[in-house]
GROMACS .gro file of C-alpha atoms in nm:
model
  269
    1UNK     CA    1  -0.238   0.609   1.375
    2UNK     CA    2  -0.517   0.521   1.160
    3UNK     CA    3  -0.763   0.223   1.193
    4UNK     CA    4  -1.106   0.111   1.057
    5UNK     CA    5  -1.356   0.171   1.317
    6UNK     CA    6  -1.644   0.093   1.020
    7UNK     CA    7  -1.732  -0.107   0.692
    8UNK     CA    8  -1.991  -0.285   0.489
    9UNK     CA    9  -2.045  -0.360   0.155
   10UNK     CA   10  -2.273  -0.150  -0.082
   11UNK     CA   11  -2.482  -0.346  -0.355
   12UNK     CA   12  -2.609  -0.047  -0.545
   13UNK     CA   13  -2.786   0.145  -0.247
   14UNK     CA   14  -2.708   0.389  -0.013
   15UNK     CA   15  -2.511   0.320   0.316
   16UNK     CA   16  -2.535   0.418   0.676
   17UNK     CA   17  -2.274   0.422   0.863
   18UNK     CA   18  -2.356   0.561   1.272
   19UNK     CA   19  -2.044   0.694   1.426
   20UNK     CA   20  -1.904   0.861   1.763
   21UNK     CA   21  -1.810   1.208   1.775
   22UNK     CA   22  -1.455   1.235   1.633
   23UNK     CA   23  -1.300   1.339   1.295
   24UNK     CA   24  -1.288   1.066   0.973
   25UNK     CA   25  -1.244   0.982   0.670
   26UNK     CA   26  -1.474   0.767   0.407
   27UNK     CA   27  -1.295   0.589   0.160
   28UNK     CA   28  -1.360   0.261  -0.115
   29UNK     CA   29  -1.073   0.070  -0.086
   30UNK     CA   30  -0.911  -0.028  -0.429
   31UNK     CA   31  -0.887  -0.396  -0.344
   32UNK     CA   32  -1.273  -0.417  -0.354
   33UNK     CA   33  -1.291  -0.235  -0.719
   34UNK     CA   34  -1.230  -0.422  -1.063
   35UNK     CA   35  -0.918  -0.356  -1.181
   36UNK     CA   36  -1.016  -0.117  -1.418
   37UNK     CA   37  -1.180   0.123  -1.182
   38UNK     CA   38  -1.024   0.337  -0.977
   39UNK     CA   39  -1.114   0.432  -0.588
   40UNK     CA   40  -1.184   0.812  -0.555
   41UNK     CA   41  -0.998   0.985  -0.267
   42UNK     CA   42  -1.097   0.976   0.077
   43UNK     CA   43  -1.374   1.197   0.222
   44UNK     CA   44  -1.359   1.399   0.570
   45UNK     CA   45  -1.618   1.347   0.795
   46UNK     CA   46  -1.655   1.536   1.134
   47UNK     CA   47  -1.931   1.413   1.432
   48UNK     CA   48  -1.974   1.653   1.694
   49UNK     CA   49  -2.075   1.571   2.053
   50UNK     CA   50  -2.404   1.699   1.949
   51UNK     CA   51  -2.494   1.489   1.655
   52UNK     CA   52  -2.368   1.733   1.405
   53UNK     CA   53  -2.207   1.602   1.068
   54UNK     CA   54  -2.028   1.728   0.831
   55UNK     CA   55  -1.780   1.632   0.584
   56UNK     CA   56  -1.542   1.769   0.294
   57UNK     CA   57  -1.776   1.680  -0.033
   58UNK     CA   58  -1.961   1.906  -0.212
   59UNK     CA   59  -2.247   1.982   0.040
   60UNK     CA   60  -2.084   1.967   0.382
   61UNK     CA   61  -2.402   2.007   0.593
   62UNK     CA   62  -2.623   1.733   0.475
   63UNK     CA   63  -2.414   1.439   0.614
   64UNK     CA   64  -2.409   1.236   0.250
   65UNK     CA   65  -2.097   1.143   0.114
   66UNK     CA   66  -2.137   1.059  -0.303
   67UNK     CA   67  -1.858   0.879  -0.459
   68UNK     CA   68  -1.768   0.845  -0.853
   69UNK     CA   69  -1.572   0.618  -0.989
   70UNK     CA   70  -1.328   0.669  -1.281
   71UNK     CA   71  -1.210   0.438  -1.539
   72UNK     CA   72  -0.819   0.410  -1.512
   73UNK     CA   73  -0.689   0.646  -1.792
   74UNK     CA   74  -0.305   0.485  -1.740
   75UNK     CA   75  -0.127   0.141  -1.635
   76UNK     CA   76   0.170   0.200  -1.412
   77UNK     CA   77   0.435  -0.105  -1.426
   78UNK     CA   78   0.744  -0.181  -1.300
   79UNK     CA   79   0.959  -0.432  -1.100
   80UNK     CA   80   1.101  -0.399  -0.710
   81UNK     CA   81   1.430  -0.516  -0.701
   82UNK     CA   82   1.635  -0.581  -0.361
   83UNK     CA   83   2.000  -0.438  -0.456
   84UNK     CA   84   2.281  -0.624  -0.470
   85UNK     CA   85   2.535  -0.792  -0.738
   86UNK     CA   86   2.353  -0.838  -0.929
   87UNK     CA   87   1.997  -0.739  -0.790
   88UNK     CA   88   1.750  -0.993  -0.674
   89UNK     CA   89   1.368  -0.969  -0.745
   90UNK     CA   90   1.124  -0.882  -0.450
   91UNK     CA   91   0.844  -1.123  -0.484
   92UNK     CA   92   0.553  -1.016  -0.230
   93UNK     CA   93   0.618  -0.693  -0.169
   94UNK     CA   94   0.299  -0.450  -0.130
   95UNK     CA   95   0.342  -0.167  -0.414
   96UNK     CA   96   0.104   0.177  -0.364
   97UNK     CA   97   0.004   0.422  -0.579
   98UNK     CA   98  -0.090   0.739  -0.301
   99UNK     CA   99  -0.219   1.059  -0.303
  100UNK     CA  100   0.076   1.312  -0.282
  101UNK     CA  101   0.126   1.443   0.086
  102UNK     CA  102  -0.125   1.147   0.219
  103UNK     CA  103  -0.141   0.830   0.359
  104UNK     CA  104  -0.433   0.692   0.148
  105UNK     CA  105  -0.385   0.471  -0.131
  106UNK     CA  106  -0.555   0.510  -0.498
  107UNK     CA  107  -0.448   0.149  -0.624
  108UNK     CA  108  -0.280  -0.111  -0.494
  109UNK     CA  109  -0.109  -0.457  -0.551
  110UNK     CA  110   0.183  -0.728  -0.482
  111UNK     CA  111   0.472  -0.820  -0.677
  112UNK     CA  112   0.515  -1.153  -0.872
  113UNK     CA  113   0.758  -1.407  -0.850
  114UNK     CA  114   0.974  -1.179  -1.080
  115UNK     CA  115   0.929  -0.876  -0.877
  116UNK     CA  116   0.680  -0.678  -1.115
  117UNK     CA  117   0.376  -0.506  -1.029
  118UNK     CA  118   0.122  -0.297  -1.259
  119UNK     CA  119  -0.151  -0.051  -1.102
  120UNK     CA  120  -0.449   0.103  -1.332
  121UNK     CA  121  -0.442   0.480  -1.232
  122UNK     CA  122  -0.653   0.801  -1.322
  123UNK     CA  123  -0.518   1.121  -1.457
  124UNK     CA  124  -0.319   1.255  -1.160
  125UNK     CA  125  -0.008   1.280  -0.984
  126UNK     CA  126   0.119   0.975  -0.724
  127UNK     CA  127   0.323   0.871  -0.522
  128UNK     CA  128   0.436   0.500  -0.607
  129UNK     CA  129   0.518   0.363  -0.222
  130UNK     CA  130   0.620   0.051  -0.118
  131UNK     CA  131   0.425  -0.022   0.222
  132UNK     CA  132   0.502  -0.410   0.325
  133UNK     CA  133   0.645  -0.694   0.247
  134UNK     CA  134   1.043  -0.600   0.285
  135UNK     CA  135   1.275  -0.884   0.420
  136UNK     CA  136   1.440  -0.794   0.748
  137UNK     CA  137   1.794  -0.610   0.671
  138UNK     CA  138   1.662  -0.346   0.433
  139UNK     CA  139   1.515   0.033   0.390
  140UNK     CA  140   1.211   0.136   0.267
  141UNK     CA  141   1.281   0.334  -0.077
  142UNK     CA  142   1.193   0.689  -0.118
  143UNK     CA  143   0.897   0.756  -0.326
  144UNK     CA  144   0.886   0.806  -0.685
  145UNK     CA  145   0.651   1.053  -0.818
  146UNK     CA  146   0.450   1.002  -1.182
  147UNK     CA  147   0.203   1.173  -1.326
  148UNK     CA  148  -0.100   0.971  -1.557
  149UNK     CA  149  -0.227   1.194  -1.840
  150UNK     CA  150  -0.554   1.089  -1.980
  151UNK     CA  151  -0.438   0.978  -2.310
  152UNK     CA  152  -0.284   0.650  -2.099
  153UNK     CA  153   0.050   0.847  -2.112
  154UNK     CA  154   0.281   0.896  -1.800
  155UNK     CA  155   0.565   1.143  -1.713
  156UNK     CA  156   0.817   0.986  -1.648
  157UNK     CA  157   0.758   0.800  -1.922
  158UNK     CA  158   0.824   0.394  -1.880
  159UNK     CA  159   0.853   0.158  -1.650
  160UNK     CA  160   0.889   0.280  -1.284
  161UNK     CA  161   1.169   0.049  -1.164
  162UNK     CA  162   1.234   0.078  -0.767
  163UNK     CA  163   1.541  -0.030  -0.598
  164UNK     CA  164   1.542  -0.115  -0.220
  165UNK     CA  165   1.869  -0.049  -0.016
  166UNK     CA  166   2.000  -0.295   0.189
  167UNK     CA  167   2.064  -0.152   0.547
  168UNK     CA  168   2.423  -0.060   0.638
  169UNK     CA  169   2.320   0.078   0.996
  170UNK     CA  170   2.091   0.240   1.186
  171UNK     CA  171   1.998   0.484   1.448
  172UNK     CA  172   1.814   0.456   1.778
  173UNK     CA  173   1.730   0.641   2.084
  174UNK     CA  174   1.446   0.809   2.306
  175UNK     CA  175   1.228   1.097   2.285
  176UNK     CA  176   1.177   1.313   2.586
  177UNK     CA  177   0.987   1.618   2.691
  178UNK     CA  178   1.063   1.767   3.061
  179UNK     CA  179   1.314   1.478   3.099
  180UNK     CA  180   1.033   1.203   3.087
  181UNK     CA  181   0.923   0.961   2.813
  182UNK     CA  182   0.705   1.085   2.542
  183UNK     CA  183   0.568   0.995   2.211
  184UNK     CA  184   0.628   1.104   1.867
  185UNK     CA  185   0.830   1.078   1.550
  186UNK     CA  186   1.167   1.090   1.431
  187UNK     CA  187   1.223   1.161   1.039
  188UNK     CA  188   1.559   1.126   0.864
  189UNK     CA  189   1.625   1.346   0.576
  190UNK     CA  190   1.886   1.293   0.266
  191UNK     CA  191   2.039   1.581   0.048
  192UNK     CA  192   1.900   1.480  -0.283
  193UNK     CA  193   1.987   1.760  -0.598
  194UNK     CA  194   1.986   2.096  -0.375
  195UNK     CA  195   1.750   2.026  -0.121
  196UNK     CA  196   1.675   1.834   0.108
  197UNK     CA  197   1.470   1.486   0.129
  198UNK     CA  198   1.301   1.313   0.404
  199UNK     CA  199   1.429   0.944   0.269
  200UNK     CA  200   1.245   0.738   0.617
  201UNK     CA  201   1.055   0.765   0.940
  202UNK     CA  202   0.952   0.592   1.236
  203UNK     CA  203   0.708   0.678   1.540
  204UNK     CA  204   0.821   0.608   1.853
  205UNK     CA  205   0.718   0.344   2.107
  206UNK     CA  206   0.500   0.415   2.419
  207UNK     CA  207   0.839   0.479   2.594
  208UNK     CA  208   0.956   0.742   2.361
  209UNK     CA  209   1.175   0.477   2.200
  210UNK     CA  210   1.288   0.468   1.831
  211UNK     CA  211   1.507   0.251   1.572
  212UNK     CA  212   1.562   0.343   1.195
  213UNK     CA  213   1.791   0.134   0.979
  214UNK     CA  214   1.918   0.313   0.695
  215UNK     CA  215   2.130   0.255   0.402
  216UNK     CA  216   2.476   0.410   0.354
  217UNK     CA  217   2.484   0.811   0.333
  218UNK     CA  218   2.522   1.138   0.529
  219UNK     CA  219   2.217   1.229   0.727
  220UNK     CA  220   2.017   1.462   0.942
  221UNK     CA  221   1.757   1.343   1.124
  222UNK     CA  222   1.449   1.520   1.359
  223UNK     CA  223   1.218   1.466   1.619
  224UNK     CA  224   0.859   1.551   1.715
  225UNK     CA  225   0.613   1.545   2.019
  226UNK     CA  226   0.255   1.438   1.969
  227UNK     CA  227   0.066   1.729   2.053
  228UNK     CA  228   0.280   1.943   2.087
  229UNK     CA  229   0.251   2.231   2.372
  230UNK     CA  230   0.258   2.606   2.230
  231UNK     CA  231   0.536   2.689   2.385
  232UNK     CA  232   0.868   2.441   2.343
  233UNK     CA  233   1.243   2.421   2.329
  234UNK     CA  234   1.333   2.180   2.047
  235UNK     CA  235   1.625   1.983   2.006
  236UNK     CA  236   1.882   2.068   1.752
  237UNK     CA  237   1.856   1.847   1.432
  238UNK     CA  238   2.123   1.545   1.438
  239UNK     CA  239   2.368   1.498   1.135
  240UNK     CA  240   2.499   1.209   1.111
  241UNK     CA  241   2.715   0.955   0.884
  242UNK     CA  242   2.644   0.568   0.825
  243UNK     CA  243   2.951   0.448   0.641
  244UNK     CA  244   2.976   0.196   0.356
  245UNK     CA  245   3.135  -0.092   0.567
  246UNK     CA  246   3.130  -0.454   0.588
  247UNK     CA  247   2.985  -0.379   0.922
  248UNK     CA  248   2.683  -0.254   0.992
  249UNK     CA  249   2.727   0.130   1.211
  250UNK     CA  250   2.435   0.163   1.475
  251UNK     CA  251   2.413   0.495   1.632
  252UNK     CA  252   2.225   0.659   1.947
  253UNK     CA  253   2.078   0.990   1.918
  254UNK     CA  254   1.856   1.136   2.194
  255UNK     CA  255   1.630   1.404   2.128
  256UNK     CA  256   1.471   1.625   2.424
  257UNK     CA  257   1.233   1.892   2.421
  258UNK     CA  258   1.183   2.105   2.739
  259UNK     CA  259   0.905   2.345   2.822
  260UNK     CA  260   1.024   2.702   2.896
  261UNK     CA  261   1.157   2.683   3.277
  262UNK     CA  262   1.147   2.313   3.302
  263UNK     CA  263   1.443   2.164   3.529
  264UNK     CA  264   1.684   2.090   3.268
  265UNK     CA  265   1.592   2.307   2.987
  266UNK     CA  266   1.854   2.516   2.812
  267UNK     CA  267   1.922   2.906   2.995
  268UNK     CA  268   1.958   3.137   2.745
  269UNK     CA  269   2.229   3.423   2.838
   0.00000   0.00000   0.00000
């Protein structure tokens, strides 16, 4: 997971942050920007045991991070809507805009009473993410991806109108390795155009345990280890079905990994 270990507040002069040896990253969160600024991404900072620094900006070696800040070239607006007949607005609900393959926000916000939301972006590609805010009995929606050009125009053009599924089941189980609770993930993954689509996630528990509620659909879902030895037998992915019924389906799938020659692990012939 990821947690602030540091923060202050800079009026116009350099900050020092001290740190323990360990890997980080520096970033201005949008909430403390105007709204027509926009946060640059996150920097990489490494501390070694010895006192070393270094970090991903331009100069890695001199331990000084340098931010710039952009004026937004592009609103983003839309609604969040909780489906249904007809659908009802989600009022509340946290709405990202996130670097693509991250887990670090650019901008920002809430939804109104009416369910809309608008985010001031920079030329780039994002991820629009809802993060919190959900009432109990519903999935997370997939991302949707735009792009802001910096004439203010965005492809897809329009508003970006998300639609949250209302849970028809769910799965649940335990992660093992060597026959013994472990810790990781589990990721489910939806066949959207020809490929495939990982739709939701969840980490597990301290005791390897796991619950995903899902919408309606045909499935496969897989598992991972934290730190994960070199050498590992994985367990086969698990395709599954939650139907569209009155009542909701709630499935158990185990996963186990084994190390080579662990009691229990699969004999090859």
């Amino acid at each position: 997971g990821q947690f602030v270990i540091a923060s202050q507040f800079v009026a116009g002069a350099p900050t020092v942050f001290s740190l323990p040896a360990g890997s980080f990253l520096v970033q201005i969160p949008s909430f403390s920007l105007p709204p027509s600024m926009v946060p640059p991404a996150p920097v990489s900072v490494t501390v070694t045991e010895g006192g070393t620094v270094t970090d991903g900006s331009g100069f890695p070696d001199d331990a000084f991070v340098t931010f710039v800040l952009t004026a937004a070239s592009g609103e983003v607006n839309g609604t969040v809507s909780l489906d249904g007949t007809p659908p009802t607005p989600a009022a509340g609900v946290r709405v990202a805009a996130r670097f693509p393959g991250g887990d670090f926000d650019a901008a920002s916000t809430f939804t109104d009473g009416t369910g809309a939301f608008k985010l001031n972006l920079s030329e780039g590609g994002y991820e629009i993410v809802v993060t919190d805010g959900l009432p109990a009995g519903t999935v997370t929606p997939s991302p949707l991806f735009i792009h802001v050009f910096g004439d203010g125009s965005t492809d897809p053009a329009g508003p970006v109108d998300i639609l949250v599924p209302v849970a028809q089941g769910s799965i649940s189980g335990n992660v093992t390795l060597d026959g013994s609770a472990t810790t990781g993930g589990v990721a489910v993954f939806q066949q959207v155009g020809p490929g495939w689509t990982e739709v939701t996630g969840t980490a597990t528990g301290a005791s390897g345990q796991y619950t995903v509620s899902l919408p309606a659909g045909d499935f496969v879902a897989l598992a991972e280890l934290d730190g994960t030895p070199p050498l590992l037998i994985n367990p086969l992915p698990a395709t599954f079905t939650i139907p569209d019924l009155p009542d909701p389906t709630n499935l158990t799938l185990d996963f186990a990994f084994f190390t080579p020659g662990a009691f229990g692990a699969p004999v090859s012939q």
